[in-house]
Coordinates of C-alpha atoms in Angstrom, one line a residue:
Chain Q
X69 CA -1.0 -36.8 -6.1
X70 CA 1.7 -39.4 -5.5
X71 CA 3.1 -38.5 -8.9
X72 CA 3.5 -34.9 -7.7
X73 CA 5.3 -36.0 -4.6
X74 CA 7.6 -38.2 -6.6
X75 CA 8.5 -35.3 -8.9
X76 CA 9.1 -33.1 -5.9
X77 CA 11.4 -35.6 -4.3
X78 CA 13.3 -36.1 -7.6
X79 CA 13.7 -32.3 -8.0
X80 CA 15.0 -31.9 -4.4
X81 CA 17.4 -34.8 -4.9
X82 CA 18.8 -33.2 -8.1
X83 CA 19.1 -29.9 -6.3
X84 CA 21.3 -31.4 -3.6
X85 CA 23.3 -33.3 -6.2
X86 CA 23.7 -30.1 -8.2
X87 CA 24.9 -28.1 -5.3
X88 CA 27.3 -30.7 -4.1
X89 CA 29.2 -31.1 -7.4
X90 CA 29.5 -27.4 -8.3
X91 CA 33.2 -26.7 -8.4
X92 CA 34.4 -24.3 -11.0
X93 CA 37.6 -22.4 -11.7
X94 CA 36.6 -19.0 -10.2
X95 CA 38.9 -16.2 -9.1
X96 CA 37.1 -14.0 -6.5
X97 CA 38.1 -10.4 -6.3
X98 CA 36.4 -7.7 -4.2
X99 CA 37.3 -4.3 -2.7
X100 CA 37.8 -0.7 -3.7
X101 CA 35.6 0.9 -6.3
X102 CA 38.6 3.1 -7.3
X103 CA 40.6 0.1 -8.3
X104 CA 37.6 -1.7 -9.8
X105 CA 38.0 -0.3 -13.4
X106 CA 41.6 -1.6 -13.6
X107 CA 40.7 -5.1 -12.3
X108 CA 37.6 -5.1 -14.5
X109 CA 39.8 -4.4 -17.6
X110 CA 42.3 -7.0 -16.5
X111 CA 39.6 -9.6 -15.9
X112 CA 38.0 -8.9 -19.2
X113 CA 41.1 -9.4 -21.2
X114 CA 42.3 -12.3 -19.1
X115 CA 39.1 -14.2 -19.6
X116 CA 39.3 -13.6 -23.4
X117 CA 42.8 -15.1 -23.4
X118 CA 42.0 -18.0 -21.0
X119 CA 38.7 -19.6 -21.7
X120 CA 37.3 -21.6 -18.8
X121 CA 38.7 -19.4 -16.0
X122 CA 36.1 -17.1 -14.5
X123 CA 36.9 -13.9 -12.7
X124 CA 34.3 -12.1 -10.5
X125 CA 34.9 -8.5 -9.3
X126 CA 32.9 -6.8 -6.6
X127 CA 32.9 -3.3 -5.2
X128 CA 32.5 -3.7 -1.5
X129 CA 34.9 -0.8 -0.8
X130 CA 38.5 -1.1 0.4
X131 CA 37.4 -1.8 4.0
X132 CA 34.6 -4.2 3.0
X133 CA 37.0 -6.0 0.6
X134 CA 39.6 -6.6 3.4
X135 CA 36.9 -8.0 5.7
X136 CA 36.1 -10.7 3.2
X137 CA 39.7 -11.2 2.2
X138 CA 40.8 -11.7 5.8
X139 CA 38.0 -14.2 6.3
X140 CA 39.4 -16.1 3.4
X141 CA 36.3 -15.5 1.2
X142 CA 38.2 -13.8 -1.7
X143 CA 41.4 -14.6 -3.5
X144 CA 42.4 -11.0 -4.3
X145 CA 41.4 -7.7 -2.6
X146 CA 41.4 -4.3 -4.4
X147 CA 42.6 -1.5 -2.2
X148 CA 42.9 2.3 -2.8
X149 CA 45.0 2.6 0.4
X150 CA 47.5 0.3 2.2
X151 CA 46.1 -2.3 4.6
X152 CA 45.4 -0.9 8.1
X153 CA 47.0 -2.4 11.2
X154 CA 43.6 -3.5 12.4
X155 CA 43.0 -5.3 9.2
X156 CA 46.5 -6.9 9.4
X157 CA 45.5 -8.3 12.8
X158 CA 42.3 -9.7 11.3
X159 CA 44.2 -11.5 8.6
X160 CA 46.7 -12.8 11.0
X161 CA 43.9 -14.2 13.2
X162 CA 42.6 -16.2 10.3
X163 CA 46.0 -17.2 9.0
X164 CA 45.5 -15.3 5.8
X165 CA 49.0 -14.3 4.4
X166 CA 49.0 -11.8 1.6
X167 CA 51.3 -10.3 -1.0
X168 CA 51.0 -6.5 -1.4
X169 CA 51.2 -5.4 -5.0
X170 CA 51.0 -1.7 -6.1
X171 CA 49.4 -1.7 -9.6
X172 CA 49.0 1.9 -10.6
X173 CA 49.0 5.5 -9.5
X174 CA 46.0 7.8 -9.0
X175 CA 46.4 11.6 -9.1
X176 CA 43.9 13.4 -6.9
X177 CA 42.9 16.5 -8.8
X178 CA 41.8 19.9 -7.3
X179 CA 39.2 21.4 -9.6
X180 CA 37.4 24.7 -10.1
X181 CA 34.7 25.9 -12.6
X182 CA 36.0 26.8 -16.1
X183 CA 34.6 30.3 -15.6
X184 CA 36.8 30.8 -12.6
X185 CA 39.5 33.1 -14.0
X186 CA 41.3 33.9 -10.7
X187 CA 42.8 30.5 -9.8
X188 CA 45.6 28.9 -11.8
X189 CA 47.7 27.4 -9.1
X190 CA 47.4 26.9 -5.3
X191 CA 49.9 25.9 -2.7
X192 CA 49.4 23.0 -0.3
X193 CA 49.3 25.6 2.6
X194 CA 46.4 27.5 0.9
X195 CA 44.5 24.2 0.4
X196 CA 45.2 23.3 4.1
X197 CA 43.8 26.7 5.1
X198 CA 40.6 25.9 3.2
X199 CA 40.2 22.3 4.3
X200 CA 41.5 22.0 7.9
X201 CA 38.8 21.4 10.6
X202 CA 39.4 24.9 12.0
X203 CA 38.3 26.5 8.7
X204 CA 34.7 25.3 9.3
X205 CA 32.4 28.3 9.1
X206 CA 35.3 30.7 9.0
X207 CA 37.0 30.4 5.6
X208 CA 33.9 31.0 3.4
X209 CA 35.2 33.6 0.9
X210 CA 37.8 33.3 -1.8
X211 CA 39.5 36.5 -0.6
X212 CA 40.3 34.9 2.7
X213 CA 42.4 32.3 0.9
X214 CA 44.6 34.8 -1.0
X215 CA 44.4 38.6 -1.0
X216 CA 44.4 38.8 -4.8
X217 CA 41.4 36.6 -5.1
X218 CA 38.0 38.3 -5.6
X219 CA 35.4 38.8 -2.8
X220 CA 33.3 35.8 -3.7
X221 CA 31.8 33.0 -1.6
X222 CA 33.7 29.8 -1.6
X223 CA 31.7 26.6 -2.2
X224 CA 33.4 23.3 -1.4
X225 CA 32.9 19.8 -2.9
X226 CA 34.7 16.6 -1.9
X227 CA 34.8 12.9 -1.9
X228 CA 32.6 11.1 0.7
X229 CA 34.2 10.7 4.1
X230 CA 34.1 6.8 3.9
X231 CA 36.3 6.7 0.8
X232 CA 40.0 6.1 0.5
X233 CA 40.2 9.2 -1.6
X234 CA 39.0 11.4 1.3
X235 CA 41.5 9.6 3.7
X236 CA 44.4 10.3 1.4
X237 CA 43.4 13.9 0.5
X238 CA 43.1 14.9 4.2
X239 CA 46.4 13.1 5.1
X240 CA 48.2 14.9 2.2
X241 CA 46.7 18.4 2.6
X242 CA 45.5 18.7 6.3
X243 CA 48.3 16.5 7.6
X244 CA 46.0 14.2 9.5
X245 CA 44.2 11.3 8.0
X246 CA 40.4 11.5 8.0
X247 CA 40.3 15.0 9.5
X248 CA 38.8 18.1 7.7
X249 CA 36.0 20.7 8.0
X250 CA 32.6 19.2 7.7
X251 CA 30.7 21.9 5.9
X252 CA 31.3 20.8 2.3
X253 CA 29.2 18.9 -0.2
X254 CA 30.4 15.3 0.1
X255 CA 29.4 12.5 -2.3
X256 CA 30.5 9.0 -2.8
X257 CA 29.5 9.4 -6.4
X258 CA 32.2 11.6 -8.1
X259 CA 29.8 12.4 -11.0
X260 CA 27.7 14.4 -8.5
X261 CA 30.8 16.4 -7.7
X262 CA 31.5 17.0 -11.4
X263 CA 27.9 18.3 -11.8
X264 CA 28.3 20.5 -8.7
X265 CA 31.5 22.1 -9.8
X266 CA 30.5 22.5 -13.4
X267 CA 27.4 24.4 -12.3
X268 CA 29.0 26.8 -9.7
X269 CA 31.5 29.5 -10.6
X270 CA 32.6 29.7 -6.9
X271 CA 33.2 26.0 -6.5
X272 CA 36.4 24.2 -5.5
X273 CA 36.5 20.4 -5.2
X274 CA 38.7 17.3 -5.4
X275 CA 38.5 13.8 -6.8
X276 CA 40.4 11.2 -8.9
X277 CA 42.1 12.2 -12.2
X278 CA 39.9 9.9 -14.3
X279 CA 36.8 12.0 -13.6
X280 CA 38.7 15.1 -14.6
X281 CA 40.1 13.6 -17.9
X282 CA 36.5 12.7 -18.9
X283 CA 35.2 16.2 -18.2
X284 CA 37.9 18.6 -19.3
X285 CA 35.3 20.9 -21.0
X286 CA 33.3 21.2 -17.8
X287 CA 36.1 21.6 -15.2
X288 CA 39.4 23.4 -14.8
X289 CA 42.2 21.7 -12.9
X290 CA 44.3 23.6 -10.5
X291 CA 48.1 23.3 -10.6
X292 CA 49.6 22.3 -7.2
X293 CA 52.6 23.9 -5.5
X294 CA 54.1 21.8 -2.8
X295 CA 55.8 24.8 -1.3
X296 CA 55.5 28.5 -2.0
X297 CA 58.8 28.6 -4.0
X298 CA 58.4 25.2 -5.7
X299 CA 57.1 24.9 -9.3
X300 CA 53.4 24.6 -9.9
X301 CA 52.5 21.2 -11.4
X302 CA 49.4 20.5 -13.3
X303 CA 47.8 17.0 -12.6
X304 CA 48.5 14.7 -15.5
X305 CA 49.5 11.1 -16.2
X306 CA 53.1 12.1 -16.9
X307 CA 53.5 14.3 -13.8
X308 CA 52.1 11.5 -11.6
X309 CA 54.4 9.0 -13.2
X310 CA 57.6 10.9 -12.8
X311 CA 56.8 11.9 -9.3
X312 CA 56.6 15.7 -9.8
X313 CA 52.9 15.9 -9.0
X314 CA 53.1 16.0 -5.2
X315 CA 51.7 15.4 -2.7
X316 CA 48.4 14.3 -4.3
X317 CA 49.5 11.3 -6.3
X318 CA 49.0 8.0 -4.5
X319 CA 49.7 4.3 -5.3
X320 CA 46.7 1.9 -5.4
X321 CA 47.0 -1.8 -4.7
X322 CA 45.9 -5.3 -5.0
X323 CA 46.4 -7.8 -2.2
X324 CA 46.7 -11.5 -3.1
X325 CA 46.2 -14.3 -0.7
X326 CA 49.2 -16.7 -0.5
X327 CA 46.9 -19.7 0.0
X328 CA 45.0 -18.9 -3.2
X329 CA 48.2 -18.1 -5.2
X330 CA 49.6 -21.5 -4.2
X331 CA 46.5 -23.7 -4.3
X332 CA 44.8 -22.2 -7.3
X333 CA 47.1 -22.0 -10.4
X334 CA 44.5 -19.8 -12.1
X335 CA 45.0 -17.1 -9.5
X336 CA 48.8 -17.1 -10.1
X337 CA 48.1 -17.0 -13.8
X338 CA 45.8 -14.0 -13.4
X339 CA 48.3 -12.0 -11.3
X340 CA 51.1 -12.7 -13.8
X341 CA 48.8 -11.4 -16.5
X342 CA 47.9 -8.3 -14.3
X343 CA 51.6 -7.4 -13.6
X344 CA 52.7 -8.1 -17.2
X345 CA 54.2 -4.7 -18.1
X346 CA 52.6 -4.7 -21.6
X347 CA 49.1 -5.4 -20.3
X348 CA 49.5 -3.1 -17.3
X349 CA 50.8 -0.1 -19.2
X350 CA 48.1 -0.4 -21.8
X351 CA 45.0 -1.2 -19.7
X352 CA 45.7 1.0 -16.7
X353 CA 46.0 4.0 -19.0
X354 CA 42.9 3.1 -20.9
X355 CA 40.7 3.3 -17.8
X356 CA 42.1 6.7 -16.8
X357 CA 44.8 5.8 -14.3
X358 CA 48.6 6.3 -14.3
X359 CA 50.7 3.2 -14.9
X360 CA 53.8 2.5 -12.9
X361 CA 57.1 2.6 -14.8
X362 CA 57.9 -0.7 -16.6
X363 CA 60.7 -1.7 -14.2
X364 CA 58.3 -1.4 -11.2
X365 CA 56.0 -4.0 -12.7
X366 CA 59.0 -6.3 -13.1
X367 CA 59.9 -5.8 -9.5
X368 CA 56.4 -6.5 -8.2
X369 CA 56.0 -9.5 -10.5
X370 CA 59.2 -10.9 -8.9
X371 CA 57.9 -10.1 -5.5
X372 CA 54.7 -12.1 -6.3
X373 CA 56.7 -15.0 -7.7
X374 CA 58.9 -15.1 -4.6
X375 CA 55.7 -14.9 -2.5
X376 CA 57.2 -11.9 -0.5
X377 CA 54.6 -11.4 2.2
X378 CA 53.5 -8.4 4.2
X379 CA 53.0 -4.7 3.7
X380 CA 55.4 -1.7 3.3
X381 CA 53.0 0.7 5.0
X382 CA 51.4 1.8 8.2
X383 CA 48.4 3.7 7.0
X384 CA 48.5 6.2 4.1
X385 CA 52.0 7.5 3.4
X386 CA 52.2 10.9 1.7
X387 CA 54.3 11.6 -1.3
X388 CA 55.6 8.1 -1.9
X389 CA 57.6 8.0 -5.1
X390 CA 57.7 4.9 -7.2
X391 CA 61.4 4.5 -6.2
X392 CA 60.4 4.4 -2.6
X393 CA 57.6 1.9 -3.3
X394 CA 60.2 -0.4 -4.8
X395 CA 62.7 0.0 -1.9
X396 CA 60.6 0.0 1.3
X397 CA 61.0 -3.2 3.2
X398 CA 58.0 -5.4 3.8
X399 CA 56.6 -6.1 7.3
X400 CA 54.6 -9.2 7.8
Chain P
X165 CA -49.5 25.4 11.7
X166 CA -47.7 28.3 10.1
X167 CA -45.0 28.0 12.7
X168 CA -44.3 24.4 11.7
X169 CA -44.3 25.4 8.1
X170 CA -41.5 27.9 8.6
X171 CA -39.5 25.4 10.6
X172 CA -39.6 22.9 7.8
X173 CA -38.7 25.6 5.3
X174 CA -35.8 26.6 7.5
X175 CA -34.6 23.1 7.6
X176 CA -34.6 22.7 3.8
X177 CA -32.6 25.9 3.5
X178 CA -30.1 24.5 6.0
X179 CA -29.9 21.3 4.1
X180 CA -29.3 23.1 0.9
X181 CA -26.6 25.1 2.5
X182 CA -25.1 21.9 3.9
X183 CA -25.2 20.1 0.5
X184 CA -23.7 23.2 -1.1
X185 CA -20.9 23.3 1.4
X186 CA -20.2 19.6 1.0
X187 CA -20.2 20.0 -2.8
X188 CA -17.7 22.8 -2.4
X189 CA -15.5 20.7 -0.2
X190 CA -15.7 17.9 -2.7
X191 CA -14.7 20.2 -5.5
X192 CA -11.8 21.6 -3.4
X193 CA -10.5 18.2 -2.6
X194 CA -10.8 17.0 -6.2
X195 CA -8.8 20.1 -7.4
X196 CA -6.1 19.5 -4.8
X197 CA -6.0 15.8 -5.6
X198 CA -5.7 16.5 -9.3
X199 CA -2.9 19.0 -8.7
X200 CA -1.0 16.4 -6.6
X201 CA -1.6 13.8 -9.3
X202 CA -0.4 16.1 -12.1
X203 CA 2.8 17.1 -10.2
X204 CA 3.6 13.4 -9.4
X205 CA 2.8 12.3 -13.0
X206 CA 4.8 15.1 -14.6
X207 CA 7.8 14.3 -12.4
X208 CA 7.6 10.6 -13.2
X209 CA 7.0 11.1 -16.9
X210 CA 9.9 13.6 -17.1
X211 CA 12.2 11.1 -15.4
X212 CA 11.1 8.3 -17.7
X213 CA 11.3 10.5 -20.8
X214 CA 14.8 11.7 -19.8
X215 CA 16.3 8.3 -19.5
X216 CA 14.4 7.0 -22.5
X217 CA 16.0 9.8 -24.6
X218 CA 19.4 8.8 -23.3
X219 CA 19.0 5.1 -23.2
X220 CA 16.7 3.9 -26.1
X221 CA 19.2 4.8 -28.9
X222 CA 21.8 2.7 -27.1
X223 CA 19.7 -0.5 -27.1
X224 CA 20.5 -2.9 -29.8
X225 CA 21.0 -6.7 -30.2
X226 CA 24.6 -6.5 -29.0
X227 CA 23.6 -4.8 -25.8
X228 CA 21.7 -8.0 -24.8
X229 CA 24.4 -10.5 -25.8
X230 CA 27.6 -8.7 -24.6
X231 CA 29.2 -8.9 -21.2
X232 CA 30.1 -5.8 -19.3
X233 CA 33.3 -4.2 -20.7
X234 CA 35.8 -1.5 -19.8
X235 CA 34.9 0.0 -23.2
X236 CA 31.5 1.7 -22.8
X237 CA 30.5 1.2 -26.4
X238 CA 31.1 -2.6 -26.2
X239 CA 29.5 -3.0 -22.8
X240 CA 26.4 -5.2 -22.5
X241 CA 24.0 -6.6 -20.0
X242 CA 24.0 -10.3 -20.8
X243 CA 25.2 -11.4 -17.3
X244 CA 22.9 -8.9 -15.7
X245 CA 19.6 -9.8 -17.4
X246 CA 20.3 -13.5 -17.1
X247 CA 21.1 -13.0 -13.4
X248 CA 18.0 -11.0 -12.8
X249 CA 15.8 -13.5 -14.6
X250 CA 17.3 -16.5 -12.6
X251 CA 17.0 -14.7 -9.3
X252 CA 13.4 -13.8 -10.1
X253 CA 12.6 -17.4 -10.9
X254 CA 14.2 -18.6 -7.7
X255 CA 12.4 -15.9 -5.7
X256 CA 9.0 -16.9 -7.2
X257 CA 9.6 -20.6 -6.7
X258 CA 10.4 -20.0 -3.0
X259 CA 8.0 -17.2 -2.1
X260 CA 4.8 -18.2 -3.9
X261 CA 4.2 -21.7 -2.4
X262 CA 5.3 -20.7 1.1
X263 CA 3.4 -17.4 1.0
X264 CA 0.2 -18.8 -0.3
X265 CA 0.4 -21.8 2.1
X266 CA 1.0 -19.4 5.1
X267 CA -1.9 -17.2 3.9
X268 CA -4.3 -20.1 3.6
X269 CA -3.3 -21.5 7.0
X270 CA -3.7 -18.2 8.8
X271 CA -7.0 -17.5 7.1
X272 CA -8.7 -20.9 7.0
X273 CA -7.1 -23.2 9.6
X274 CA -5.6 -21.1 12.4
X275 CA -7.7 -20.5 15.4
X276 CA -8.4 -16.9 16.1
X277 CA -6.5 -16.1 19.3
X278 CA -3.8 -13.8 20.6
X279 CA -1.0 -15.8 19.0
X280 CA -2.5 -15.4 15.5
X281 CA -3.2 -11.8 16.3
X282 CA 0.5 -11.3 17.0
X283 CA 1.5 -13.1 13.9
X284 CA -0.9 -11.1 11.8
X285 CA 0.5 -7.8 13.2
X286 CA 4.0 -8.9 12.6
X287 CA 3.4 -10.0 9.0
X288 CA 1.7 -6.7 8.2
X289 CA 4.6 -4.8 9.8
X290 CA 7.2 -6.9 8.0
X291 CA 5.7 -5.7 4.7
X292 CA 7.0 -2.2 5.6
X293 CA 10.5 -3.1 6.8
X294 CA 13.2 -1.4 4.7
X295 CA 14.8 -3.9 2.3
X296 CA 18.3 -3.3 3.6
X297 CA 17.3 -5.0 6.9
X298 CA 16.5 -8.2 4.9
X299 CA 19.9 -7.8 3.3
X300 CA 21.6 -7.7 6.7
X301 CA 19.6 -10.7 7.9
X302 CA 20.5 -12.6 4.8
X303 CA 24.2 -11.6 5.2
X304 CA 24.3 -12.9 8.8
X305 CA 22.2 -16.0 8.3
X306 CA 22.7 -17.3 4.8
X307 CA 26.1 -16.0 3.9
X308 CA 28.0 -16.1 7.2
X309 CA 26.3 -18.6 9.4
X310 CA 25.1 -21.2 6.8
X311 CA 28.0 -20.4 4.5
X312 CA 26.0 -20.6 1.4
X313 CA 28.1 -17.9 -0.3
X314 CA 27.1 -15.1 -2.7
X315 CA 25.0 -17.2 -5.0
X316 CA 21.7 -17.0 -7.0
X317 CA 20.1 -19.2 -4.3
X318 CA 21.0 -16.8 -1.5
X319 CA 19.7 -13.8 -3.6
X320 CA 16.5 -15.7 -4.3
X321 CA 16.1 -16.6 -0.6
X322 CA 16.7 -13.0 0.5
X323 CA 14.2 -11.5 -2.0
X324 CA 11.7 -14.3 -1.2
X325 CA 11.8 -13.2 2.5
X326 CA 11.4 -9.7 1.4
X327 CA 8.2 -10.3 -0.6
X328 CA 6.8 -13.1 1.6
X329 CA 4.7 -10.7 3.7
X330 CA 3.2 -9.0 0.6
X331 CA 2.1 -12.4 -0.7
X332 CA 0.7 -13.6 2.6
X333 CA -1.3 -10.4 3.1
X334 CA -2.7 -10.4 -0.4
X335 CA -3.5 -14.2 -0.2
X336 CA -5.5 -13.6 3.0
X337 CA -7.3 -10.7 1.5
X338 CA -8.1 -12.6 -1.7
X339 CA -9.5 -15.5 0.4
X340 CA -11.5 -13.1 2.6
X341 CA -13.1 -11.4 -0.4
X342 CA -14.5 -14.7 -1.7
X343 CA -18.3 -14.7 -1.3
X344 CA -19.5 -16.8 1.6
X345 CA -21.8 -18.7 -0.8
X346 CA -18.9 -20.5 -2.5
X347 CA -17.6 -21.7 0.9
X348 CA -21.0 -22.8 2.0
X349 CA -21.8 -24.5 -1.2
X350 CA -18.5 -26.5 -0.9
X351 CA -19.3 -27.6 2.6
X352 CA -22.9 -28.2 1.6
X353 CA -21.7 -30.7 -1.0
X354 CA -19.8 -32.6 1.7
X355 CA -16.3 -31.2 1.0
X356 CA -13.9 -31.2 4.0
X357 CA -11.8 -28.1 4.7
X358 CA -8.9 -29.1 2.5
X359 CA -11.1 -30.0 -0.4
X360 CA -12.9 -26.7 -0.1
X361 CA -9.6 -24.8 0.0
X362 CA -8.0 -26.7 -2.9
X363 CA -10.9 -27.0 -5.2
X364 CA -13.0 -23.9 -4.6
X365 CA -11.3 -21.2 -2.6
X366 CA -7.8 -21.2 -4.1
X367 CA -9.1 -21.1 -7.7
X368 CA -11.5 -18.3 -6.8
X369 CA -8.7 -16.4 -5.1
X370 CA -6.2 -16.9 -7.9
X371 CA -6.6 -13.4 -9.5
X372 CA -6.0 -11.7 -6.1
X373 CA -3.0 -14.0 -5.2
X374 CA -1.5 -13.3 -8.7
X375 CA -1.8 -9.6 -8.2
X376 CA 0.0 -9.8 -4.9
X377 CA 2.7 -12.0 -6.4
X378 CA 3.3 -9.5 -9.2
X379 CA 3.4 -6.5 -6.9
X380 CA 6.0 -8.4 -4.8
X381 CA 8.0 -9.5 -7.8
X382 CA 8.0 -6.0 -9.3
X383 CA 9.4 -4.8 -6.0
X384 CA 12.0 -7.5 -5.9
X385 CA 13.4 -7.0 -9.4
X386 CA 14.3 -3.4 -8.7
X387 CA 15.9 -4.1 -5.3
X388 CA 19.6 -3.2 -5.1
X389 CA 20.3 -2.7 -1.4
X390 CA 19.8 -6.3 0.0
X391 CA 21.6 -7.8 -3.0
X392 CA 24.6 -5.5 -2.5
X393 CA 24.5 -6.2 1.2
X394 CA 24.8 -10.0 0.7
X395 CA 27.8 -9.1 -1.5
X396 CA 26.6 -9.6 -5.1
X397 CA 29.3 -8.9 -7.6
X398 CA 29.6 -6.2 -10.2
X399 CA 31.7 -7.6 -12.9
X400 CA 30.8 -11.0 -14.2
X401 CA 31.7 -12.0 -17.7
X402 CA 30.2 -15.5 -17.7
X403 CA 26.8 -17.1 -17.4
X404 CA 25.7 -19.6 -14.8
X405 CA 25.6 -23.3 -15.9
X406 CA 22.6 -23.9 -18.2
X407 CA 19.6 -25.3 -16.4
X408 CA 18.9 -27.7 -19.2
X409 CA 21.5 -30.1 -20.6
X410 CA 21.6 -32.9 -23.1
X411 CA 22.9 -35.7 -20.9
X412 CA 21.0 -37.4 -18.1
X413 CA 19.3 -36.1 -15.9
X414 CA 18.6 -33.2 -18.4
X415 CA 18.1 -30.6 -15.8
X416 CA 20.9 -29.1 -13.8
X417 CA 20.6 -27.0 -10.7
X418 CA 24.2 -25.9 -10.5
X419 CA 23.2 -22.4 -11.6
X420 CA 21.7 -21.9 -8.1
X421 CA 25.2 -22.0 -6.7
X422 CA 26.7 -19.7 -9.3
X423 CA 27.9 -16.1 -8.6
X424 CA 25.8 -13.5 -10.3
X425 CA 25.0 -9.9 -10.9
X426 CA 21.6 -8.2 -11.5
X427 CA 20.4 -5.3 -13.5
X428 CA 20.1 -2.7 -10.7
X429 CA 23.7 -3.4 -9.6
X430 CA 25.0 -3.1 -13.2
X431 CA 23.2 0.2 -13.5
X432 CA 24.5 1.4 -10.1
X433 CA 28.1 0.6 -11.2
X434 CA 27.8 2.3 -14.6
X435 CA 26.2 5.4 -13.3
X436 CA 29.2 6.1 -11.0
X437 CA 31.8 5.7 -13.8
X438 CA 33.6 8.8 -15.2
X439 CA 32.9 8.0 -18.9
X440 CA 29.7 9.4 -20.4
X441 CA 29.3 6.2 -22.5
X442 CA 28.7 4.2 -19.3
X443 CA 26.0 6.7 -18.2
X444 CA 24.2 6.1 -21.5
X445 CA 24.5 2.3 -20.9
X446 CA 23.1 2.8 -17.4
X447 CA 20.1 4.7 -18.9
X448 CA 19.6 1.9 -21.4
X449 CA 19.7 -0.7 -18.6
X450 CA 17.0 1.3 -16.8
X451 CA 14.8 1.3 -19.9
X452 CA 15.1 -2.5 -20.1
X453 CA 14.5 -2.9 -16.4
X454 CA 11.3 -0.9 -16.7
X455 CA 10.3 -2.9 -19.7
X456 CA 10.9 -6.2 -17.8
X457 CA 8.7 -4.9 -14.9
X458 CA 5.9 -3.8 -17.3
X459 CA 6.2 -7.2 -19.1
X460 CA 5.7 -9.0 -15.8
X461 CA 2.7 -6.8 -14.9
X462 CA 1.3 -7.3 -18.4
X463 CA 1.6 -11.1 -18.1
X464 CA -0.2 -11.0 -14.8
X465 CA -3.0 -8.9 -16.2
X466 CA -3.3 -11.3 -19.1
X467 CA -3.4 -14.4 -16.9
X468 CA -5.9 -12.8 -14.6
X469 CA -8.1 -11.9 -17.5
X470 CA -8.0 -15.5 -18.8
X471 CA -8.8 -16.9 -15.3
X472 CA -11.7 -14.5 -14.8
X473 CA -13.1 -15.4 -18.2
X474 CA -12.7 -19.1 -17.5
X475 CA -14.5 -18.7 -14.2
X476 CA -17.6 -17.2 -15.7

């Protein structure tokens, strides 16, 4: 019996020793599931090149990620929208300074069923007519959207209302962030939307470009006209990059804590790897997103090295071109 | 006389009718029950067959030794299955001793009064509380108040809390179902309460306790919600420090403090990715998770069988 007690004591002693001395080189990242594939790809390649440094990536969502980030629990936060004013206040309260770094563009894509032969392009005004809150229960037929459309029921699919994707789409189309009709099939899982639209001739829906590019045989993308007389632009990597796909292309970000960047050399090393234009152009494209132009990565790398703090945004801004991203002054 | 005779005859007829009706009811219930069972089994088997078809061809040696990757065909579940195994070990090491001890105390030592009644009701109710509630509790207590971080230890603590009621309830039931003779024989030989519990009752209750533990563990291994709530990570391309090392003191408990991911989270992440390759990998992960659960159950059945044989 006393032998057992002795072993138990020894084990608990080792346990405390073990927990006390655990200190590894870990870079903690959490945040948006939209940005996750990019950070995952970066972390994968970075760890291959730098043995001994460990990167962990979570998907707590943009909001959940900022909560942890502003408590100082993570080094980097993935975000599919700019930091909100309330989150800025949180960070300020805990003395967490951050560097805002756009890392890629995402093109929200409006999709219909491939058997739909009446829609090729739509204007922002038509989309607004469909999605605004007043349309609820009223706009239920394709004919109501445009006279030349057939008399068929209109079935809507869209990103879940807690997502940054929904926030941006409503801001860009309806004109007011987080405001739309409520009677559509919403899902946080974009694959559910792909299934829904692929199986319904009368469907119309929206989600990120990556999901369309993987399912081009099951879905048909709709070209977007910013105004009635402007050119209809199909969603594509190129159109998002050169800024012609408007207003549905949006920048996505990472936020780096200044404290981590300065106290942990491995964090700085990871960011320099992330913003290296060769890595970024290759890996961002590989996971289905739109890389920024090369010179943009240079500018943001410089911004990181100079530890330029603060954000260039107040909530989602619509139709930001890469040039604007580069020029907008930062507010701390 | 003749009057009485008819009465008896009338009764037998009534009885026959009653028996017939009861039989009919039995039959009806059996048919309904069978239908329900068939529907449930067909749905379950269809689901399993569906992801087996998708997942099994994807399983190969590399799938077990590769880390997750952005390339679906290179992605593997090394960090996930190691994480799941370590979390399960931690959970068992915490929940089994505490759960069995609590069960023994409540059944054998505690006086039966209103306090134990309240505890009993609470424990039984806790067994039915949704797992996300445990996740929220763990987030508030372990992660934010005690600042233990998102580690294997915290996941083990959370899941241990989750399955504790199951273990307590089954331990009590196992103790209760031991024939009174064993108890009386122990006391008759002059054993005190502790000796009776340690030497007679616990060995006799082992099969029951084991079943409860496995039911709890099978639930814990598939849990996603509480683990996501405490903030487990999704992409991890390294393993926790090895528990055994060559230098003194040969065992190492640093892995308890390591970040981790588990199989259900890996599955959840892959299933929501755009590329079909990831969906196949998710199905394969499901197959392996199912195999792990079956393996755990199989092990329990085997141990129980050994114990039962040893007892006779």
